[in-house]
């Protein structure tokens, strides 16, 4: 599991979603990610959308990341919206053999992201792989 070293964002951002062919710099406290759309729906107050690719395994709205202020600690929360799920690699959690643990989320389930986190679609061949990379958590608390 390797990720390129962080680069300075071109604008103030909360986090990045980094895939093989894209780097989305997110500057909102809520964003939806999913399959590329041929045209954007006209919803004036909708949550910003970012494409993770055009693979059919992705739902149009596959996952949402939002700033979660519930509980004792504020953190980014990833919620699975798609029927094919999302699998996270938990870099802060290793098993007895030293392998990173994974967490598979089904539609409606969520997990707080505590730092850089690789994720993929929950399929055997996992064609969509990317990283969640926080930039400046203090910005979200403003």
Short mmCIF file of N, CA and C in Angstrom, two decimals:
data_model
loop_
_atom_site.label_atom_id
_atom_site.label_comp_id
_atom_site.label_asym_id
_atom_site.label_seq_id
_atom_site.Cartn_x
_atom_site.Cartn_y
_atom_site.Cartn_z
N UNK A 1 0.84 -1.18 0.00
CA UNK A 1 0.00 0.00 0.00
C UNK A 1 0.88 1.24 0.00
N UNK A 2 0.93 1.89 -1.13
CA UNK A 2 1.75 3.09 -1.20
C UNK A 2 0.93 4.23 -1.77
N UNK A 3 1.23 5.41 -1.29
CA UNK A 3 0.56 6.61 -1.76
C UNK A 3 1.64 7.65 -2.01
N UNK A 4 1.45 8.43 -3.08
CA UNK A 4 2.41 9.49 -3.36
C UNK A 4 2.45 10.46 -2.18
N UNK A 5 3.58 11.12 -1.95
CA UNK A 5 3.64 12.08 -0.84
C UNK A 5 2.65 13.22 -1.07
N UNK A 6 2.10 13.76 0.02
CA UNK A 6 1.13 14.85 -0.13
C UNK A 6 1.74 16.04 -0.85
N UNK A 7 0.93 16.68 -1.68
CA UNK A 7 1.39 17.90 -2.33
C UNK A 7 0.52 19.04 -1.82
N UNK A 8 0.99 20.24 -1.99
CA UNK A 8 0.22 21.39 -1.55
C UNK A 8 -1.03 21.52 -2.40
N UNK A 9 -2.21 21.65 -1.77
CA UNK A 9 -3.44 21.80 -2.56
C UNK A 9 -3.44 23.13 -3.32
N UNK A 10 -4.16 23.14 -4.45
CA UNK A 10 -4.24 24.35 -5.26
C UNK A 10 -5.21 25.36 -4.66
N UNK A 11 -6.01 24.94 -3.68
CA UNK A 11 -6.95 25.81 -2.98
C UNK A 11 -7.12 25.22 -1.58
N UNK A 12 -7.70 25.96 -0.63
CA UNK A 12 -7.92 25.37 0.70
C UNK A 12 -8.90 24.20 0.60
N UNK A 13 -8.47 23.03 1.04
CA UNK A 13 -9.32 21.84 0.97
C UNK A 13 -9.30 21.10 2.31
N UNK A 14 -10.37 20.31 2.53
CA UNK A 14 -10.46 19.47 3.72
C UNK A 14 -9.72 18.14 3.52
N UNK A 15 -9.93 17.53 2.34
CA UNK A 15 -9.33 16.23 2.06
C UNK A 15 -9.29 16.00 0.55
N UNK A 16 -8.57 14.95 0.18
CA UNK A 16 -8.50 14.54 -1.23
C UNK A 16 -9.00 13.11 -1.35
N UNK A 17 -9.56 12.79 -2.51
CA UNK A 17 -9.81 11.42 -2.91
C UNK A 17 -8.90 11.18 -4.11
N UNK A 18 -7.95 10.27 -3.95
CA UNK A 18 -6.93 10.07 -4.96
C UNK A 18 -7.10 8.68 -5.58
N UNK A 19 -7.37 8.65 -6.87
CA UNK A 19 -7.48 7.40 -7.61
C UNK A 19 -6.38 7.31 -8.64
N UNK A 20 -6.45 6.28 -9.46
CA UNK A 20 -5.41 6.06 -10.46
C UNK A 20 -5.35 7.19 -11.48
N UNK A 21 -6.51 7.73 -11.85
CA UNK A 21 -6.55 8.75 -12.91
C UNK A 21 -7.11 10.09 -12.45
N UNK A 22 -7.28 10.28 -11.15
CA UNK A 22 -7.87 11.53 -10.67
C UNK A 22 -7.40 11.86 -9.27
N UNK A 23 -7.53 13.14 -8.93
CA UNK A 23 -7.31 13.62 -7.56
C UNK A 23 -8.37 14.68 -7.31
N UNK A 24 -9.40 14.31 -6.56
CA UNK A 24 -10.46 15.26 -6.23
C UNK A 24 -10.06 15.99 -4.96
N UNK A 25 -9.99 17.31 -5.02
CA UNK A 25 -9.72 18.12 -3.84
C UNK A 25 -11.05 18.64 -3.33
N UNK A 26 -11.44 18.23 -2.13
CA UNK A 26 -12.77 18.48 -1.61
C UNK A 26 -12.74 19.65 -0.64
N UNK A 27 -13.55 20.66 -0.92
CA UNK A 27 -13.59 21.85 -0.07
C UNK A 27 -14.96 22.07 0.57
N UNK A 28 -15.77 20.99 0.65
CA UNK A 28 -17.08 21.07 1.30
C UNK A 28 -17.14 20.02 2.41
N UNK A 29 -18.03 20.22 3.39
CA UNK A 29 -18.13 19.29 4.52
C UNK A 29 -18.97 18.06 4.20
N UNK A 30 -19.58 18.03 3.01
CA UNK A 30 -20.31 16.86 2.55
C UNK A 30 -20.05 16.69 1.07
N UNK A 31 -19.84 15.44 0.65
CA UNK A 31 -19.67 15.16 -0.77
C UNK A 31 -20.12 13.73 -1.04
N UNK A 32 -20.67 13.52 -2.24
CA UNK A 32 -21.12 12.20 -2.69
C UNK A 32 -20.19 11.75 -3.81
N UNK A 33 -19.87 10.45 -3.82
CA UNK A 33 -18.97 9.88 -4.83
C UNK A 33 -19.66 8.69 -5.47
N UNK A 34 -19.48 8.52 -6.77
CA UNK A 34 -20.10 7.39 -7.44
C UNK A 34 -19.72 7.29 -8.90
N UNK A 35 -20.59 6.57 -9.65
CA UNK A 35 -20.34 6.34 -11.07
C UNK A 35 -20.52 7.62 -11.86
N UNK A 36 -19.64 7.83 -12.82
CA UNK A 36 -19.68 8.99 -13.68
C UNK A 36 -21.07 9.11 -14.32
N UNK A 37 -21.56 10.33 -14.38
CA UNK A 37 -22.87 10.59 -14.96
C UNK A 37 -22.71 11.20 -16.34
N UNK A 38 -23.65 10.89 -17.24
CA UNK A 38 -23.59 11.50 -18.57
C UNK A 38 -24.03 12.95 -18.50
N UNK A 39 -24.92 13.25 -17.57
CA UNK A 39 -25.31 14.65 -17.34
C UNK A 39 -25.65 14.82 -15.87
N UNK A 40 -25.44 16.00 -15.38
CA UNK A 40 -25.70 16.30 -13.98
C UNK A 40 -27.18 16.57 -13.75
N UNK A 41 -27.78 15.97 -12.74
CA UNK A 41 -29.17 16.30 -12.42
C UNK A 41 -29.28 17.74 -11.92
N UNK A 42 -30.37 18.36 -12.22
CA UNK A 42 -30.55 19.75 -11.78
C UNK A 42 -31.20 19.78 -10.41
N UNK A 43 -30.36 19.86 -9.39
CA UNK A 43 -30.81 19.94 -8.00
C UNK A 43 -30.02 21.09 -7.37
N UNK A 44 -30.64 22.26 -7.22
CA UNK A 44 -29.87 23.43 -6.77
C UNK A 44 -29.20 23.28 -5.41
N UNK A 45 -29.80 22.56 -4.48
CA UNK A 45 -29.24 22.46 -3.13
C UNK A 45 -28.59 21.11 -2.86
N UNK A 46 -28.26 20.39 -3.91
CA UNK A 46 -27.74 19.04 -3.70
C UNK A 46 -26.31 19.06 -3.19
N UNK A 47 -25.91 17.95 -2.60
CA UNK A 47 -24.54 17.77 -2.11
C UNK A 47 -23.62 17.62 -3.32
N UNK A 48 -22.45 18.25 -3.33
CA UNK A 48 -21.54 18.13 -4.47
C UNK A 48 -21.20 16.67 -4.79
N UNK A 49 -21.11 16.35 -6.10
CA UNK A 49 -20.85 14.99 -6.57
C UNK A 49 -19.49 14.92 -7.24
N UNK A 50 -18.77 13.80 -7.02
CA UNK A 50 -17.48 13.56 -7.66
C UNK A 50 -17.45 12.13 -8.19
N UNK A 51 -16.95 11.96 -9.40
CA UNK A 51 -16.91 10.65 -10.03
C UNK A 51 -15.72 9.82 -9.55
N UNK A 52 -15.98 8.51 -9.33
CA UNK A 52 -14.91 7.56 -9.01
C UNK A 52 -14.59 6.70 -10.23
N UNK A 53 -15.32 6.91 -11.34
CA UNK A 53 -15.10 6.12 -12.55
C UNK A 53 -16.42 5.80 -13.23
N UNK A 54 -16.34 5.02 -14.30
CA UNK A 54 -17.55 4.69 -15.06
C UNK A 54 -17.91 3.21 -14.95
N UNK A 55 -17.22 2.45 -14.11
CA UNK A 55 -17.49 1.03 -13.96
C UNK A 55 -18.89 0.78 -13.42
N UNK A 56 -19.56 -0.22 -13.99
CA UNK A 56 -20.95 -0.53 -13.59
C UNK A 56 -21.05 -1.02 -12.15
N UNK A 57 -19.94 -1.48 -11.57
CA UNK A 57 -19.99 -1.94 -10.18
C UNK A 57 -20.27 -0.78 -9.22
N UNK A 58 -19.97 0.44 -9.67
CA UNK A 58 -20.24 1.63 -8.87
C UNK A 58 -21.71 2.03 -9.02
N UNK A 59 -22.33 2.36 -7.91
CA UNK A 59 -23.67 2.96 -7.96
C UNK A 59 -23.51 4.42 -8.35
N UNK A 60 -24.56 5.02 -8.86
CA UNK A 60 -24.48 6.45 -9.20
C UNK A 60 -24.12 7.27 -7.96
N UNK A 61 -24.68 6.88 -6.83
CA UNK A 61 -24.30 7.44 -5.53
C UNK A 61 -23.77 6.28 -4.71
N UNK A 62 -22.44 6.10 -4.72
CA UNK A 62 -21.85 4.91 -4.10
C UNK A 62 -21.48 5.13 -2.63
N UNK A 63 -21.01 6.34 -2.31
CA UNK A 63 -20.64 6.63 -0.92
C UNK A 63 -20.70 8.12 -0.68
N UNK A 64 -20.78 8.46 0.59
CA UNK A 64 -20.80 9.88 0.98
C UNK A 64 -19.80 10.06 2.10
N UNK A 65 -19.06 11.18 2.05
CA UNK A 65 -18.16 11.54 3.13
C UNK A 65 -18.64 12.86 3.70
N UNK A 66 -18.78 12.91 5.02
CA UNK A 66 -19.26 14.13 5.68
C UNK A 66 -18.52 14.34 7.00
N UNK A 67 -18.50 15.60 7.44
CA UNK A 67 -17.87 15.95 8.71
C UNK A 67 -18.86 15.62 9.81
N UNK A 68 -18.49 14.71 10.69
CA UNK A 68 -19.38 14.19 11.74
C UNK A 68 -19.02 14.83 13.07
N UNK A 69 -19.96 15.58 13.63
CA UNK A 69 -19.72 16.25 14.92
C UNK A 69 -20.40 15.52 16.07
N UNK A 70 -21.01 14.36 15.80
CA UNK A 70 -21.66 13.59 16.87
C UNK A 70 -20.62 12.81 17.65
N UNK A 71 -20.88 12.61 18.92
CA UNK A 71 -19.96 11.84 19.75
C UNK A 71 -18.88 12.72 20.35
N UNK A 72 -17.90 12.07 20.98
CA UNK A 72 -16.87 12.81 21.69
C UNK A 72 -15.81 13.40 20.76
N UNK A 73 -15.62 12.80 19.59
CA UNK A 73 -14.59 13.30 18.68
C UNK A 73 -15.20 13.61 17.32
N UNK A 74 -14.87 14.78 16.79
CA UNK A 74 -15.29 15.12 15.44
C UNK A 74 -14.37 14.39 14.45
N UNK A 75 -14.94 13.91 13.37
CA UNK A 75 -14.13 13.19 12.38
C UNK A 75 -14.89 13.11 11.06
N UNK A 76 -14.16 12.76 10.00
CA UNK A 76 -14.80 12.49 8.72
C UNK A 76 -15.47 11.12 8.80
N UNK A 77 -16.66 11.02 8.24
CA UNK A 77 -17.41 9.77 8.25
C UNK A 77 -17.69 9.36 6.81
N UNK A 78 -17.36 8.11 6.47
CA UNK A 78 -17.67 7.57 5.16
C UNK A 78 -18.90 6.67 5.32
N UNK A 79 -19.94 6.95 4.56
CA UNK A 79 -21.16 6.13 4.58
C UNK A 79 -21.33 5.47 3.22
N UNK A 80 -21.58 4.17 3.23
CA UNK A 80 -21.82 3.43 2.00
C UNK A 80 -23.26 3.66 1.55
N UNK A 81 -23.44 4.10 0.31
CA UNK A 81 -24.76 4.32 -0.28
C UNK A 81 -25.07 3.30 -1.37
N UNK A 82 -24.06 2.59 -1.84
CA UNK A 82 -24.21 1.71 -3.00
C UNK A 82 -24.46 0.26 -2.63
N UNK A 83 -25.12 -0.45 -3.53
CA UNK A 83 -25.47 -1.85 -3.26
C UNK A 83 -24.26 -2.78 -3.26
N UNK A 84 -23.15 -2.38 -3.91
CA UNK A 84 -21.98 -3.25 -3.98
C UNK A 84 -20.95 -3.00 -2.88
N UNK A 85 -21.23 -2.08 -1.99
CA UNK A 85 -20.39 -1.90 -0.81
C UNK A 85 -19.07 -1.20 -1.04
N UNK A 86 -18.39 -0.91 0.08
CA UNK A 86 -17.08 -0.27 0.10
C UNK A 86 -16.25 -1.02 1.14
N UNK A 87 -15.01 -1.34 0.78
CA UNK A 87 -14.09 -1.98 1.73
C UNK A 87 -12.96 -1.02 2.05
N UNK A 88 -12.75 -0.77 3.33
CA UNK A 88 -11.70 0.12 3.82
C UNK A 88 -10.53 -0.71 4.31
N UNK A 89 -9.31 -0.22 4.10
CA UNK A 89 -8.13 -0.82 4.72
C UNK A 89 -7.78 0.05 5.92
N UNK A 90 -7.78 -0.55 7.10
CA UNK A 90 -7.57 0.20 8.34
C UNK A 90 -6.08 0.24 8.66
N UNK A 91 -5.42 1.33 8.27
CA UNK A 91 -3.98 1.43 8.42
C UNK A 91 -3.53 1.49 9.89
N UNK A 92 -4.46 1.81 10.79
CA UNK A 92 -4.11 1.88 12.21
C UNK A 92 -4.35 0.55 12.93
N UNK A 93 -4.74 -0.50 12.19
CA UNK A 93 -5.14 -1.76 12.82
C UNK A 93 -4.55 -2.94 12.06
N UNK A 94 -3.60 -3.66 12.71
CA UNK A 94 -2.99 -4.83 12.09
C UNK A 94 -3.37 -6.09 12.87
N UNK A 95 -3.41 -7.22 12.16
CA UNK A 95 -3.69 -8.48 12.83
C UNK A 95 -2.38 -9.06 13.39
N UNK A 96 -2.46 -10.25 13.97
CA UNK A 96 -1.30 -10.86 14.61
C UNK A 96 -0.14 -11.10 13.64
N UNK A 97 -0.45 -11.29 12.35
CA UNK A 97 0.58 -11.53 11.33
C UNK A 97 1.15 -10.22 10.77
N UNK A 98 0.62 -9.08 11.21
CA UNK A 98 1.12 -7.80 10.73
C UNK A 98 0.41 -7.28 9.48
N UNK A 99 -0.68 -7.96 9.09
CA UNK A 99 -1.44 -7.51 7.93
C UNK A 99 -2.48 -6.48 8.35
N UNK A 100 -2.71 -5.50 7.50
CA UNK A 100 -3.74 -4.51 7.80
C UNK A 100 -5.11 -5.17 7.77
N UNK A 101 -5.95 -4.80 8.72
CA UNK A 101 -7.32 -5.30 8.74
C UNK A 101 -8.15 -4.50 7.74
N UNK A 102 -9.19 -5.13 7.24
CA UNK A 102 -10.12 -4.44 6.35
C UNK A 102 -11.49 -4.43 6.98
N UNK A 103 -12.31 -3.48 6.55
CA UNK A 103 -13.67 -3.36 7.03
C UNK A 103 -14.57 -3.18 5.82
N UNK A 104 -15.51 -4.10 5.65
CA UNK A 104 -16.45 -4.02 4.52
C UNK A 104 -17.74 -3.39 4.99
N UNK A 105 -18.12 -2.31 4.33
CA UNK A 105 -19.36 -1.61 4.66
C UNK A 105 -20.43 -1.96 3.63
N UNK A 106 -21.62 -2.27 4.12
CA UNK A 106 -22.77 -2.50 3.24
C UNK A 106 -23.60 -1.22 3.20
N UNK A 107 -24.53 -1.17 2.28
CA UNK A 107 -25.39 0.00 2.12
C UNK A 107 -25.99 0.40 3.47
N UNK A 108 -25.84 1.68 3.84
CA UNK A 108 -26.38 2.19 5.09
C UNK A 108 -25.40 2.17 6.25
N UNK A 109 -24.28 1.46 6.11
CA UNK A 109 -23.29 1.41 7.18
C UNK A 109 -22.26 2.52 6.99
N UNK A 110 -21.64 2.94 8.11
CA UNK A 110 -20.64 4.02 8.02
C UNK A 110 -19.48 3.72 8.95
N UNK A 111 -18.39 4.49 8.75
CA UNK A 111 -17.19 4.34 9.57
C UNK A 111 -16.48 5.69 9.64
N UNK A 112 -15.98 6.04 10.83
CA UNK A 112 -15.21 7.28 10.98
C UNK A 112 -13.81 7.06 10.46
N UNK A 113 -13.33 8.01 9.67
CA UNK A 113 -11.99 7.94 9.07
C UNK A 113 -11.03 8.72 9.95
N UNK A 114 -10.00 8.05 10.46
CA UNK A 114 -9.09 8.68 11.42
C UNK A 114 -7.79 9.18 10.78
N UNK A 115 -7.60 8.90 9.52
CA UNK A 115 -6.38 9.32 8.82
C UNK A 115 -6.44 8.84 7.39
N UNK A 116 -5.31 8.87 6.69
CA UNK A 116 -5.30 8.37 5.31
C UNK A 116 -5.84 6.94 5.26
N UNK A 117 -6.77 6.69 4.34
CA UNK A 117 -7.44 5.39 4.29
C UNK A 117 -7.64 4.93 2.85
N UNK A 118 -7.02 3.80 2.46
CA UNK A 118 -7.31 3.23 1.15
C UNK A 118 -8.71 2.61 1.17
N UNK A 119 -9.42 2.69 0.04
CA UNK A 119 -10.72 2.02 -0.05
C UNK A 119 -10.90 1.48 -1.45
N UNK A 120 -11.84 0.54 -1.58
CA UNK A 120 -12.13 -0.08 -2.87
C UNK A 120 -13.58 -0.54 -2.88
N UNK A 121 -14.05 -0.87 -4.07
CA UNK A 121 -15.38 -1.48 -4.15
C UNK A 121 -15.27 -2.87 -3.55
N UNK A 122 -16.35 -3.32 -2.92
CA UNK A 122 -16.34 -4.62 -2.24
C UNK A 122 -16.66 -5.75 -3.22
N UNK A 123 -15.79 -5.95 -4.18
CA UNK A 123 -15.96 -7.05 -5.13
C UNK A 123 -14.64 -7.79 -5.22
N UNK A 124 -14.70 -9.04 -5.66
CA UNK A 124 -13.49 -9.86 -5.72
C UNK A 124 -12.41 -9.20 -6.58
N UNK A 125 -12.81 -8.61 -7.72
CA UNK A 125 -11.80 -8.01 -8.60
C UNK A 125 -11.56 -6.53 -8.29
N UNK A 126 -12.40 -5.90 -7.49
CA UNK A 126 -12.24 -4.52 -7.01
C UNK A 126 -11.66 -3.57 -8.06
N UNK A 127 -12.40 -3.28 -9.12
CA UNK A 127 -11.84 -2.41 -10.16
C UNK A 127 -11.65 -0.96 -9.74
N UNK A 128 -12.31 -0.53 -8.69
CA UNK A 128 -12.19 0.87 -8.26
C UNK A 128 -11.44 0.91 -6.94
N UNK A 129 -10.26 1.53 -6.96
CA UNK A 129 -9.43 1.66 -5.75
C UNK A 129 -9.00 3.11 -5.63
N UNK A 130 -9.01 3.64 -4.42
CA UNK A 130 -8.62 5.03 -4.20
C UNK A 130 -8.20 5.22 -2.75
N UNK A 131 -7.77 6.45 -2.43
CA UNK A 131 -7.35 6.82 -1.09
C UNK A 131 -8.16 8.01 -0.62
N UNK A 132 -8.53 7.99 0.67
CA UNK A 132 -9.01 9.18 1.38
C UNK A 132 -7.77 9.76 2.04
N UNK A 133 -7.50 11.04 1.79
CA UNK A 133 -6.32 11.68 2.39
C UNK A 133 -6.72 13.01 3.01
N UNK A 134 -6.81 13.09 4.35
CA UNK A 134 -7.14 14.37 4.98
C UNK A 134 -6.01 15.37 4.76
N UNK A 135 -6.35 16.64 4.62
CA UNK A 135 -5.35 17.68 4.40
C UNK A 135 -5.13 18.46 5.68
N UNK A 136 -6.19 19.08 6.20
CA UNK A 136 -6.06 19.88 7.42
C UNK A 136 -7.33 19.73 8.24
N UNK A 137 -7.35 18.79 9.20
CA UNK A 137 -8.57 18.56 9.97
C UNK A 137 -9.06 19.80 10.71
N UNK A 138 -8.16 20.71 11.08
CA UNK A 138 -8.60 21.90 11.82
C UNK A 138 -9.52 22.78 10.97
N UNK A 139 -9.38 22.73 9.64
CA UNK A 139 -10.22 23.54 8.76
C UNK A 139 -11.69 23.13 8.91
N UNK A 140 -11.95 21.84 9.11
CA UNK A 140 -13.33 21.36 9.21
C UNK A 140 -14.00 21.84 10.50
N UNK A 141 -13.22 22.12 11.52
CA UNK A 141 -13.78 22.54 12.80
C UNK A 141 -14.19 24.00 12.81
N UNK A 142 -13.86 24.73 11.74
CA UNK A 142 -14.18 26.16 11.68
C UNK A 142 -15.67 26.37 11.53
#
